[in-house]
Short mmCIF file of C-alpha atoms in Angstrom, two decimals:
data_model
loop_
_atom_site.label_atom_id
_atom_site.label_comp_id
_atom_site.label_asym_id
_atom_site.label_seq_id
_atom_site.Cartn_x
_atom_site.Cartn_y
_atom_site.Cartn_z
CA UNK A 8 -32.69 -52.88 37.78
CA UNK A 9 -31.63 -49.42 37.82
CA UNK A 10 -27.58 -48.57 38.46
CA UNK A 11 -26.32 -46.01 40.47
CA UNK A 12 -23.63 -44.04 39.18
CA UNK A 13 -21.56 -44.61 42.23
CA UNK A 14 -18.70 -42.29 40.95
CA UNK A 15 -20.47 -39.32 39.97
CA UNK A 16 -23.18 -39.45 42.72
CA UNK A 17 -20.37 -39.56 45.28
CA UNK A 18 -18.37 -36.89 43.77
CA UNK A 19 -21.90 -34.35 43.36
CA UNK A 20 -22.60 -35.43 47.74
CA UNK A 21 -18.96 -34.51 48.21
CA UNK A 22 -19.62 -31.25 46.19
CA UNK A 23 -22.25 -30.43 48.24
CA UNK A 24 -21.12 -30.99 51.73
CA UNK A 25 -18.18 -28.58 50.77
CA UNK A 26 -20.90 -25.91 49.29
CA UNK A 27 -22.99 -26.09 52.05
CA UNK A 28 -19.95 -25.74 54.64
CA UNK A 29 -18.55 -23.16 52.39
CA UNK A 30 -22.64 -21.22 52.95
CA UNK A 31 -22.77 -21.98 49.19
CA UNK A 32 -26.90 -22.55 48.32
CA UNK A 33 -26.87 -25.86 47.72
CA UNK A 34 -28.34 -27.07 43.84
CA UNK A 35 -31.92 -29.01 44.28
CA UNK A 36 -32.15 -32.51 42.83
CA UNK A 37 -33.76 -31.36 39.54
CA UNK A 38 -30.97 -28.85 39.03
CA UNK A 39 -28.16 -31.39 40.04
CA UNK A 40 -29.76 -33.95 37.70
CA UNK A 41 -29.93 -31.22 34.46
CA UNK A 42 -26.01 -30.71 35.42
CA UNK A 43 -25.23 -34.37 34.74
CA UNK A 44 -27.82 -34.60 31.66
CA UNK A 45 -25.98 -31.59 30.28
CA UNK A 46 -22.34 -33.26 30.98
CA UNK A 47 -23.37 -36.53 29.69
CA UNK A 48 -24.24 -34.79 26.14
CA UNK A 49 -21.25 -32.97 25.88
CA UNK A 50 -18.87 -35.83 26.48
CA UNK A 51 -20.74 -37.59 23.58
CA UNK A 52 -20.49 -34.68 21.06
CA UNK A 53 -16.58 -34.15 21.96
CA UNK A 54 -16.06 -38.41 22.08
CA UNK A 55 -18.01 -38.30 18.47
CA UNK A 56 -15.93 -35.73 17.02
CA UNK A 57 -12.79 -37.64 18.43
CA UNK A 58 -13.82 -40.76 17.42
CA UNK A 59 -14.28 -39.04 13.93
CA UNK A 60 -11.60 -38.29 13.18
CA UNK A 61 -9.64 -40.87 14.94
CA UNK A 62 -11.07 -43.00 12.24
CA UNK A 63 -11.19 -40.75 9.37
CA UNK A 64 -13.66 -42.69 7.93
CA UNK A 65 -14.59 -41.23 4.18
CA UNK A 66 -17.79 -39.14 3.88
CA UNK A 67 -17.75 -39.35 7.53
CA UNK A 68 -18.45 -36.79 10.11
CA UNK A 69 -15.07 -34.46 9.26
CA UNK A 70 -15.74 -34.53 5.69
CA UNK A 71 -18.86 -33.14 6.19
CA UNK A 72 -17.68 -30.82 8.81
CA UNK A 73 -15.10 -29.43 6.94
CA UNK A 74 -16.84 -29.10 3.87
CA UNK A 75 -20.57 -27.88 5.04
CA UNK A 76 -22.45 -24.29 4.43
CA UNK A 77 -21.35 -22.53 7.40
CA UNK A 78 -24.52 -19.93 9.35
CA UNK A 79 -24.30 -16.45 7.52
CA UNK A 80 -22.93 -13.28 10.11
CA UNK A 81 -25.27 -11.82 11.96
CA UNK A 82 -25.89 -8.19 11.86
CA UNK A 83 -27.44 -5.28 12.46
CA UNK A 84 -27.30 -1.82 10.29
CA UNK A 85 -29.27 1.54 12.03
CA UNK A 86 -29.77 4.54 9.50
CA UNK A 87 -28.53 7.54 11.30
CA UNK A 88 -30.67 10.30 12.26
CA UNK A 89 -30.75 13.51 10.92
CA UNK A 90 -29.26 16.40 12.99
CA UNK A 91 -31.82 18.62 14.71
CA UNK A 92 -32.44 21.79 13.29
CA UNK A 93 -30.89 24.94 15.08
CA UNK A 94 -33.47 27.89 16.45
CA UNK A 95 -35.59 29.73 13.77
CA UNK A 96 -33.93 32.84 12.61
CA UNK A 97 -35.67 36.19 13.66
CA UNK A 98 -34.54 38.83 11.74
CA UNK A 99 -36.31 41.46 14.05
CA UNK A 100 -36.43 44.03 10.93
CA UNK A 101 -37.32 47.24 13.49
CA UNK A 102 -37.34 48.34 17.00
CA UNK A 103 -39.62 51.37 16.18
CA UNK A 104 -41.05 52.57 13.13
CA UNK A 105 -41.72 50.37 10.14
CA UNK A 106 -39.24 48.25 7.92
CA UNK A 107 -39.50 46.08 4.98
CA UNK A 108 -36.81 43.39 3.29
CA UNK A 109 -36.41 41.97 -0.38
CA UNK A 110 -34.03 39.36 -0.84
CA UNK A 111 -33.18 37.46 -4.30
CA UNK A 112 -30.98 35.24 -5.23
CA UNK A 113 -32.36 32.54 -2.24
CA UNK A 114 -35.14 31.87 -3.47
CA UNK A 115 -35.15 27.71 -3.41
CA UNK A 116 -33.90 28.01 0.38
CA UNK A 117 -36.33 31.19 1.20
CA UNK A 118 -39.45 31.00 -0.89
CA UNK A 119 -40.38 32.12 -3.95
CA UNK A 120 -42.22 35.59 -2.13
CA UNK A 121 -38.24 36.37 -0.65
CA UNK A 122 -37.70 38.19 -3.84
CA UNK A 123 -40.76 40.36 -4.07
CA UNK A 124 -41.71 41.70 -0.62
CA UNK A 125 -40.63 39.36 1.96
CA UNK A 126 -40.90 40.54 5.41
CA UNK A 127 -42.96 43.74 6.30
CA UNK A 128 -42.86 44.94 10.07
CA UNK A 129 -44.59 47.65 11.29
CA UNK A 130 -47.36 48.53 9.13
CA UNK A 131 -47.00 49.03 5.07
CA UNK A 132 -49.04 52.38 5.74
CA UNK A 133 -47.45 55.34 3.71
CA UNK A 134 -45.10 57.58 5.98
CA UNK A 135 -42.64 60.59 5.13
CA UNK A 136 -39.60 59.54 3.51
CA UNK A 137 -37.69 62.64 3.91
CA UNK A 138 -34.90 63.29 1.32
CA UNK A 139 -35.58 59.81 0.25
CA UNK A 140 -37.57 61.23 -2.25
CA UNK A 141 -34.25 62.96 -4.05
CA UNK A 142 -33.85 59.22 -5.24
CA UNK A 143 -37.56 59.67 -7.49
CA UNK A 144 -36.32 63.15 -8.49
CA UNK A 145 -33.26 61.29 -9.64
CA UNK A 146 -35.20 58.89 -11.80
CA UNK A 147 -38.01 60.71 -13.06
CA UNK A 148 -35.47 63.56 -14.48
CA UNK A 149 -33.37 60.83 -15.60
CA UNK A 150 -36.19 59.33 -17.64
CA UNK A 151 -36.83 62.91 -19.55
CA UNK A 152 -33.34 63.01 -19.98
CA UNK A 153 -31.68 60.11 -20.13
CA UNK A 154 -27.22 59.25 -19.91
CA UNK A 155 -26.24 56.62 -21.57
CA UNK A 156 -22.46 54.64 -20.19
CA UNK A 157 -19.68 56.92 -19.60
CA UNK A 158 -21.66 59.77 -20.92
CA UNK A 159 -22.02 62.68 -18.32
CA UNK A 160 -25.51 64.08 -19.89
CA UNK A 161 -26.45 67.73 -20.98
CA UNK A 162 -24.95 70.79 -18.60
CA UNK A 163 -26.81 72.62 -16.39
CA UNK A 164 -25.11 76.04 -15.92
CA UNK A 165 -26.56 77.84 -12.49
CA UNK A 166 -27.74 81.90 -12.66
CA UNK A 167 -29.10 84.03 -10.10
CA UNK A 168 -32.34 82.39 -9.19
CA UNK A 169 -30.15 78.84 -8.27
CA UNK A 170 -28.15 80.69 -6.55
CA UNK A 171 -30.48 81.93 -4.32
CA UNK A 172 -32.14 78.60 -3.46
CA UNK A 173 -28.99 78.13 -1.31
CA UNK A 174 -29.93 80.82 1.07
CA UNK A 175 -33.80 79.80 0.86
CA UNK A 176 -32.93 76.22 2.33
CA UNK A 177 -29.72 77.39 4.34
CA UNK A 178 -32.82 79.08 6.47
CA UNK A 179 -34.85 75.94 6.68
CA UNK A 180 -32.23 73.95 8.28
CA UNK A 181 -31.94 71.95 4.86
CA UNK A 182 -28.52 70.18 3.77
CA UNK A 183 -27.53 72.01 1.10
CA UNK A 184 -23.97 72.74 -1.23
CA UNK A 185 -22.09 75.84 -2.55
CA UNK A 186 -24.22 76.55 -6.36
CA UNK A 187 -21.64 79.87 -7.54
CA UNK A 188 -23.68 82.22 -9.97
CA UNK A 189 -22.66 81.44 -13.54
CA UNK A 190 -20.99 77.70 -12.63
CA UNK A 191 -21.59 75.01 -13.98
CA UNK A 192 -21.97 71.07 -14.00
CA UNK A 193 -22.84 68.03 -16.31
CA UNK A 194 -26.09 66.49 -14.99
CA UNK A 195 -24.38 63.61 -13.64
CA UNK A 196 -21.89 65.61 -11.44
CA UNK A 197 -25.40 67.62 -10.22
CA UNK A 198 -27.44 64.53 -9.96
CA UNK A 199 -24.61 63.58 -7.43
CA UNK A 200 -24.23 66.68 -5.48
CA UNK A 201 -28.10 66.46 -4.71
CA UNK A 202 -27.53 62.42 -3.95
CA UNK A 203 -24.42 62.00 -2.06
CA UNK A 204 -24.64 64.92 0.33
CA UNK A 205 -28.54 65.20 0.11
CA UNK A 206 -28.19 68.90 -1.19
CA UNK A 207 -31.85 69.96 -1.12
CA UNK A 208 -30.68 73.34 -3.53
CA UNK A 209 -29.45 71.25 -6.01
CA UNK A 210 -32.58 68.85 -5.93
CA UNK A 211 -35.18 71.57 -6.40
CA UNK A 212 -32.65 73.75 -9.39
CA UNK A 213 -32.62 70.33 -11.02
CA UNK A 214 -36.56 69.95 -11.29
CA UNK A 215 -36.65 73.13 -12.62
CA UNK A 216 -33.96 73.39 -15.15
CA UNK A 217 -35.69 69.83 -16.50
CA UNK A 218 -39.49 70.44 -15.80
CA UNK A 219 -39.31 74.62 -15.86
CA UNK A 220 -40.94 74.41 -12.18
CA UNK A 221 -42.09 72.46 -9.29
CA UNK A 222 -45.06 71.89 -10.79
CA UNK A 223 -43.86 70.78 -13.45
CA UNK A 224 -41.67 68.19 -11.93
CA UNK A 225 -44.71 67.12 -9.77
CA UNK A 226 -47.05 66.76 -13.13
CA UNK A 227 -44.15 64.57 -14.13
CA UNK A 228 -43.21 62.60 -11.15
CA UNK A 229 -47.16 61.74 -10.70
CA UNK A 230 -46.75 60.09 -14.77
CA UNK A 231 -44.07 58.13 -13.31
CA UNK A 232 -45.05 56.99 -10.56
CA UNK A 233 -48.21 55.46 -12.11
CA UNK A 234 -45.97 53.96 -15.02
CA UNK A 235 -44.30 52.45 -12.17
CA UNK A 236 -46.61 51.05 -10.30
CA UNK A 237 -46.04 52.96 -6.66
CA UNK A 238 -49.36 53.65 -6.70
CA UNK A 239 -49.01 54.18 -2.48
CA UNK A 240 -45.97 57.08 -3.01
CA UNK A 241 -46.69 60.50 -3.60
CA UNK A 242 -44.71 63.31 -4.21
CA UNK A 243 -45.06 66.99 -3.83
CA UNK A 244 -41.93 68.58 -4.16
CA UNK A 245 -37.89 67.83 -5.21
CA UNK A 246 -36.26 67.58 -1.79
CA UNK A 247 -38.10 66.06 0.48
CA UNK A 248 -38.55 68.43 2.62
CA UNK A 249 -42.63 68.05 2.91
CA UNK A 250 -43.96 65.23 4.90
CA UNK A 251 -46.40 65.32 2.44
CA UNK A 252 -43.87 63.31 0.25
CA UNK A 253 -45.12 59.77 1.28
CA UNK A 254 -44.40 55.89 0.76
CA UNK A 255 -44.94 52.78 1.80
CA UNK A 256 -42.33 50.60 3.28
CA UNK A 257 -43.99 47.73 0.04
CA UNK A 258 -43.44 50.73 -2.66
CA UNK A 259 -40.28 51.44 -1.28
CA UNK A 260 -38.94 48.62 -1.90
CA UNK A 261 -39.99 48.17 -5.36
CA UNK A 262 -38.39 51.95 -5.45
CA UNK A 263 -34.91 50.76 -4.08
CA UNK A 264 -35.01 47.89 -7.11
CA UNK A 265 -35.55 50.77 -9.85
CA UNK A 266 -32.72 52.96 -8.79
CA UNK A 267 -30.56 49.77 -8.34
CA UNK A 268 -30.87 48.98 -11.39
CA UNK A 269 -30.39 52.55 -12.79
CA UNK A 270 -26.58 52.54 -13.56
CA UNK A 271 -26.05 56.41 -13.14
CA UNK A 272 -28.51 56.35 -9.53
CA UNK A 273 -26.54 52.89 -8.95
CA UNK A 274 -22.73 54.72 -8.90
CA UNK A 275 -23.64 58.03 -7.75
CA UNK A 276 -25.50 55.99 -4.75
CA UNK A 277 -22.59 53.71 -4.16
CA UNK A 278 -19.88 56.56 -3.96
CA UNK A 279 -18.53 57.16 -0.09
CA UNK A 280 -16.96 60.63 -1.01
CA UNK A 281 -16.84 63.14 -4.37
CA UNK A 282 -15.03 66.70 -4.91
CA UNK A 283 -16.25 68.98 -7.95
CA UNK A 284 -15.73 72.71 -8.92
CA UNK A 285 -18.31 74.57 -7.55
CA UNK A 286 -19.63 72.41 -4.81
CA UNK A 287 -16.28 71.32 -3.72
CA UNK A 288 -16.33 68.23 -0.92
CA UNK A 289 -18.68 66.23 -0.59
CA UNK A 290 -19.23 63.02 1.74
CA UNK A 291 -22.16 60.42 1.41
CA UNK A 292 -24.64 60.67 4.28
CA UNK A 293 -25.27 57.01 3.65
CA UNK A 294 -22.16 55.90 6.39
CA UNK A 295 -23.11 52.22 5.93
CA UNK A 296 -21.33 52.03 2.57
CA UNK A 297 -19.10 48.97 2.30
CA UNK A 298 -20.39 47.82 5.38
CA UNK A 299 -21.77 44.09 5.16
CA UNK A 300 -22.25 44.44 1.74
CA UNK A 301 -23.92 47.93 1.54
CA UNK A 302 -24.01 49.35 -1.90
CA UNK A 303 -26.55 52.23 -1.38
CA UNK A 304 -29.22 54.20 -1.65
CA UNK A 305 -30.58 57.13 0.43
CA UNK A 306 -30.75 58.09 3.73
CA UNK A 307 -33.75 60.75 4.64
CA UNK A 308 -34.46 62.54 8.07
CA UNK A 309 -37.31 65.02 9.03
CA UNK A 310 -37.40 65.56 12.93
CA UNK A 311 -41.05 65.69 12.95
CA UNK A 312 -41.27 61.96 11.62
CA UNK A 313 -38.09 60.06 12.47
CA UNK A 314 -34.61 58.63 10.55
CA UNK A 315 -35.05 56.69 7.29
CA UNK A 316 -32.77 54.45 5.13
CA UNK A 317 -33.60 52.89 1.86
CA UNK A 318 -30.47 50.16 1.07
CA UNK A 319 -29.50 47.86 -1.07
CA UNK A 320 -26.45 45.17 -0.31
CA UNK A 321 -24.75 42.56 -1.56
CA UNK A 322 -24.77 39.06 1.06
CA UNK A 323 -22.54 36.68 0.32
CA UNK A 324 -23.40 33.23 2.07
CA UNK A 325 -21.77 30.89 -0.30
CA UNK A 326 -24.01 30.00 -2.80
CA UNK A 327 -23.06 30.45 -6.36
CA UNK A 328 -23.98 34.27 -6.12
CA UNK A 329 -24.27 36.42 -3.62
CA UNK A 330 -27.91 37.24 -2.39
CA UNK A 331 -28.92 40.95 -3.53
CA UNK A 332 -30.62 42.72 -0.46
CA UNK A 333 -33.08 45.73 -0.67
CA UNK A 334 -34.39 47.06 2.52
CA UNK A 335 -35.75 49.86 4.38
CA UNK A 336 -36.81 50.94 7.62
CA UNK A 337 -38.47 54.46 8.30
CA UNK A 338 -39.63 56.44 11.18
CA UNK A 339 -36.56 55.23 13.37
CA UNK A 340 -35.11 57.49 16.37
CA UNK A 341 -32.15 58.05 14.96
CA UNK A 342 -29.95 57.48 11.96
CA UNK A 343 -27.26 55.39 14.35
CA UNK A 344 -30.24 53.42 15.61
CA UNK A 345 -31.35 52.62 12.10
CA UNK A 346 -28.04 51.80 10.85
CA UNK A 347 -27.02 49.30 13.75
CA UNK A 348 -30.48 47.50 12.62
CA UNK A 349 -30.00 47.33 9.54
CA UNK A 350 -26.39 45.90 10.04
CA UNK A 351 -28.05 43.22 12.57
CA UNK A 352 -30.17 42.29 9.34
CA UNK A 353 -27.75 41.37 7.35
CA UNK A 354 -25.57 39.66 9.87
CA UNK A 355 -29.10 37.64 10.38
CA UNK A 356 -29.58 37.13 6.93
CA UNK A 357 -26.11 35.96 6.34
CA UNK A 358 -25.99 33.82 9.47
CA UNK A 359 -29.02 32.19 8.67
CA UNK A 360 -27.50 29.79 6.37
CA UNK A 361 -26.10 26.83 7.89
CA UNK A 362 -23.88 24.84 6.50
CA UNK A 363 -24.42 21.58 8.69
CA UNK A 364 -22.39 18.25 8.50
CA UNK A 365 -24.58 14.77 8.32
CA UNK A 366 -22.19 12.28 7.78
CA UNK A 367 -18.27 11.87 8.47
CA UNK A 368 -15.42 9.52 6.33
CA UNK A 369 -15.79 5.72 7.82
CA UNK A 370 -18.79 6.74 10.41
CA UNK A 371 -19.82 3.20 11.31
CA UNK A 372 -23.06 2.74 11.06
CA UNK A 373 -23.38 -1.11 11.70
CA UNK A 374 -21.24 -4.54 12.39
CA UNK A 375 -21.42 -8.14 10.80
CA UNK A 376 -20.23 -10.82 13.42
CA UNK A 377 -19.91 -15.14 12.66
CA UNK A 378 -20.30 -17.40 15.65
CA UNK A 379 -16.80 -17.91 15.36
CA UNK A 380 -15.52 -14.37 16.02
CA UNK A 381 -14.73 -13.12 12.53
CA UNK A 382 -16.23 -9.12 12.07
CA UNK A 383 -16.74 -6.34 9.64
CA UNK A 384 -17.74 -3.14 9.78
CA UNK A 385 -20.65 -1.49 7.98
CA UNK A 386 -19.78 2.07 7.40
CA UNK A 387 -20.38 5.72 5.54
CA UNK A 388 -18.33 5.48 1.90
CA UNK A 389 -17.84 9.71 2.29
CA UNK A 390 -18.34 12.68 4.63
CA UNK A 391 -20.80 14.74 3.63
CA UNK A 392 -22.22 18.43 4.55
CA UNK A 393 -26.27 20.47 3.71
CA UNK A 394 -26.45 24.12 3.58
CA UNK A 395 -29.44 25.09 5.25
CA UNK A 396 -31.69 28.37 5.99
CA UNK A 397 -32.82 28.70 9.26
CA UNK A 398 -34.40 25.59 11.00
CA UNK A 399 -35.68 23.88 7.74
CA UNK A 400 -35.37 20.34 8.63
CA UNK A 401 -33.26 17.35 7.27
CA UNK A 402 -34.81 14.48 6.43
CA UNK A 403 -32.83 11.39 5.75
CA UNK A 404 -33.38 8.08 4.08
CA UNK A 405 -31.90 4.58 3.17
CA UNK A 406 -31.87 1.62 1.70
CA UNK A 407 -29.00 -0.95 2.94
CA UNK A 408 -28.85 -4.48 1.50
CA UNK A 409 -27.24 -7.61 3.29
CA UNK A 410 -23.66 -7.94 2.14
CA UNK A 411 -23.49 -11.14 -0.88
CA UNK A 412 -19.43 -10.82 -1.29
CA UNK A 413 -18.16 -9.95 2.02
CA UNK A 414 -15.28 -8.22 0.80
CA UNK A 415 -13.86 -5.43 2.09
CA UNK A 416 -15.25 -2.05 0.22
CA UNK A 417 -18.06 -4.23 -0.95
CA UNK A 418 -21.53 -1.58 -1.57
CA UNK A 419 -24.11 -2.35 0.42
CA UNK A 420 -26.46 0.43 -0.65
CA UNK A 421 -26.80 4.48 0.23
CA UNK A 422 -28.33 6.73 2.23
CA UNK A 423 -29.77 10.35 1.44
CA UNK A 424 -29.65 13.74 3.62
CA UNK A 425 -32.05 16.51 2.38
CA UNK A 426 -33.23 19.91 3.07
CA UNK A 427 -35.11 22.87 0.95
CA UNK A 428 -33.18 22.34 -2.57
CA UNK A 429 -30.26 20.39 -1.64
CA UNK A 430 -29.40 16.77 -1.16
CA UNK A 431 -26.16 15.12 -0.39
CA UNK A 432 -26.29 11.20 -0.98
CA UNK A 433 -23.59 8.64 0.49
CA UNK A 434 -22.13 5.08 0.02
CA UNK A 435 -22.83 2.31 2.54
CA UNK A 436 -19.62 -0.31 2.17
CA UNK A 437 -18.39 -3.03 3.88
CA UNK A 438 -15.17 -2.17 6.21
CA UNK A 439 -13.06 -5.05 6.17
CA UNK A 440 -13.58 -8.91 5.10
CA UNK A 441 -15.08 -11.90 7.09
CA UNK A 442 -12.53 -14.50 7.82
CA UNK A 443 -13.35 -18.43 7.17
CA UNK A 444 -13.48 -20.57 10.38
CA UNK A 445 -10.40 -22.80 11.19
CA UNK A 446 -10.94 -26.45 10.54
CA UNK A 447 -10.79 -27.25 14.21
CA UNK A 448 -13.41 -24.48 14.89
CA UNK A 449 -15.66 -26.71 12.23
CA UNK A 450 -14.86 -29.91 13.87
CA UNK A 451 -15.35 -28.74 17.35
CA UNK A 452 -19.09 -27.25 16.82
CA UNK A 453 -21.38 -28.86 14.73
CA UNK A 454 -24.21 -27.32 15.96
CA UNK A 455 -22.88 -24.20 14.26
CA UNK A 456 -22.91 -25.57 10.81
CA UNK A 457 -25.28 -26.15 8.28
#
């Protein structure tokens, strides 16, 4: 015969008469008899445990509570993902004209081709340089006659003839300087007066007093040339003032390394200002000097064919050493126009590198929780930064183990950011220690042990 439980079929009717008043749904059968199934087995498990340790009984139910392998922590741990990459940098080398760029010192972050010819806009066709070319007159009488370190070279001493160049290029609109008949100056101090104010007087009584004419100076700027490779530059006179002097923006730049590396071009090219006897005051036409790093050359204009600028600068953008820069852009509208590009450059080039954080001190990157409430964090050991060029990407990778110890600054493995030539790599460590259950948490559920 089957029993009714009186009590608790009374009590679930009453339940439901006040549901059903209160317009609570009322449970179906099946669902009222899961209720009681579900009651029943938790009044055994709590009456076992009791009875348990009511009794105490050895090797019983609370020894073996007390004393089993508890479920590990459950966890997750996410690798975090590496920051996006800003815009691509566009140096946008030229409005008008034609330009060309040459940057060393970058090369892991740029590419290897950064230090020969990087970026060409415009065309590399030869074009006029203008008084550009007093920079080849520089070195080719330099290599007949050459000045060693603090040496000021052989002295030229000006007559009659020299003199008159000044009126000769006074009439052809040429920048020129005072040359007194009978003066006289070391060939550095000359070499200077034809570089830092572009005096085209002094450029052409130089050739002559090394070469013995034009011609000859044009015979021996052709040999050098050709020893040097600027096989696209040709030269047809001192000054500059023929278009027929031509470059390319490619040769140019191989050009601007030569003289750079020239020590007497170098500081005559890199002085703002000079005063001698005889030519007297002189300022630089190059006004960019100092200016994000400018150290020189030559600036060159010819108002049939536009403003040019060959420069050289040094970028600093905190690597080890700064970048060395050698540009040039020709056929521009105007010197200002050319210099404000040229200054955009190289505030591009120097803003280009990023420096770009991928991981901060304790960034949590993951949690280890027990069923009975007990946590620790997973976290970064170290904050760590990439310097990057433009939008090269970061890649990042990891390998995080399950902690064994669970103690607090316990190593659970590390994770690596990098991009181009660098690579930053970081700790993963436990952040704080899991806490052991209470006893009465281990007698009160058994079906979270073992």
């Amino acid at each position: 015969m089957t029993r009714r439980d009186s009590e608790s079929d009374d009590l679930g009717e009453f339940g439901e008469f006040f549901s059903a008043a209160a317009g609570v749904p009322v449970a179906s059968p099946e669902e009222v008899s899961a209720s009681r199934r579900r009651r029943r087995r938790t009044g055994w498990i709590a009456a076992s445990v009791t009875a348990a340790i009511m009794l105490g009984a050895p090797g019983g139910y609370a020894a073996w509570a007390l004393t089993a392998p508890l479920k590990p922590a459950a966890g997750e741990v996410s690798i975090p993902r590496a920051p996006a990459p800003p815009a691509a940098v566009d140096l946008g080398l030229t409005a008008d004209g034609a330009a060309a760029l040459s940057v060393a010192g970058a090369e892991p972050y740029l590419g290897p081709e950064a230090a020969g010819v990087w970026m060409v806009q415009g065309g590399d066709d030869p074009r006029p340089i203008a008084s550009i070319t007093k920079l080849v007159t520089a070195l080719v009488v330099l290599d007949a006659y050459p000045i060693t370190d603090g040496d000021r070279g052989p002295t030229l001493t000006f007559d009659r003839d020299d003199h008159a160049l000044y009126d000769a290029y006074f009439v052809r609109d040429a920048t020129i300087a005072p040359m007194p008949i009978g003066s006289s100056l070391s060939l550095r101090d000359a070499l200077a007066t034809m570089l830092i104010p572009s005096a085209s007087n002094y450029a052409e009584a130089i050739a002559v007093w090394a070469f013995g004419s034009v011609s000859g100076f044009r015979a021996a700027a052709d040999r050098w040339l050709t020893a040097n490779g600027l096989e696209r530059t040709s030269i047809v006179e001192p000054s500059g003032l023929d278009p027929r002097n031509t470059s390319s923006p490619s040769d140019l730049i191989a050009l601007g390394r030569i003289a750079a590396a020239d020590p007497t071009v170098a500081a005559i090219a890199a002085t703002p200002s000079l005063n001698l006897p005889g030519p007297g005051a002189m300022a630089n036409t190059n006004g960019l000097l100092g200016q994000s790093g400018i150290t020189g050359l030559k600036t060159g204009t010819l108002e049939e064919s536009g403003a040019n600028l060959l420069y050289t600068a040094t970028v600093d953008v905190g690597l080890p050493e700064p970048l060395s820069v050698v540009g040039v852009a020709l056929g521009g509208s105007s010197q200002g126009g050319v210099g404000a590009s040229v200054l955009g450059i190289l505030q591009r080039v120097s803003d280009g590198f990023h420096v770009t954080s991928v991981a901060q001190p304790r960034q949590q990157i993951g949690t280890y929780t027990t069923a009975w409430g007990s946590s620790a964090r997973v976290v970064l050991g170290e904050g760590a930064s990439l310097r990057t060029w433009s939008d090269t990407p970061i890649v990042v990778d990891g390998d995080v183990r399950e902690p064994r110890l669970w103690t607090d600054g316990e190593v659970l493995g590390e994770i690596t950011w990098s991009a181009g030539p660098e690579s930053v790599t970081v700790p993963v460590v436990l952040d704080g220690e899991i806490e052991p259950p209470s006893e009465w948490w281990r007698l009160t559920h058994p079906g979270e042990i073992g």
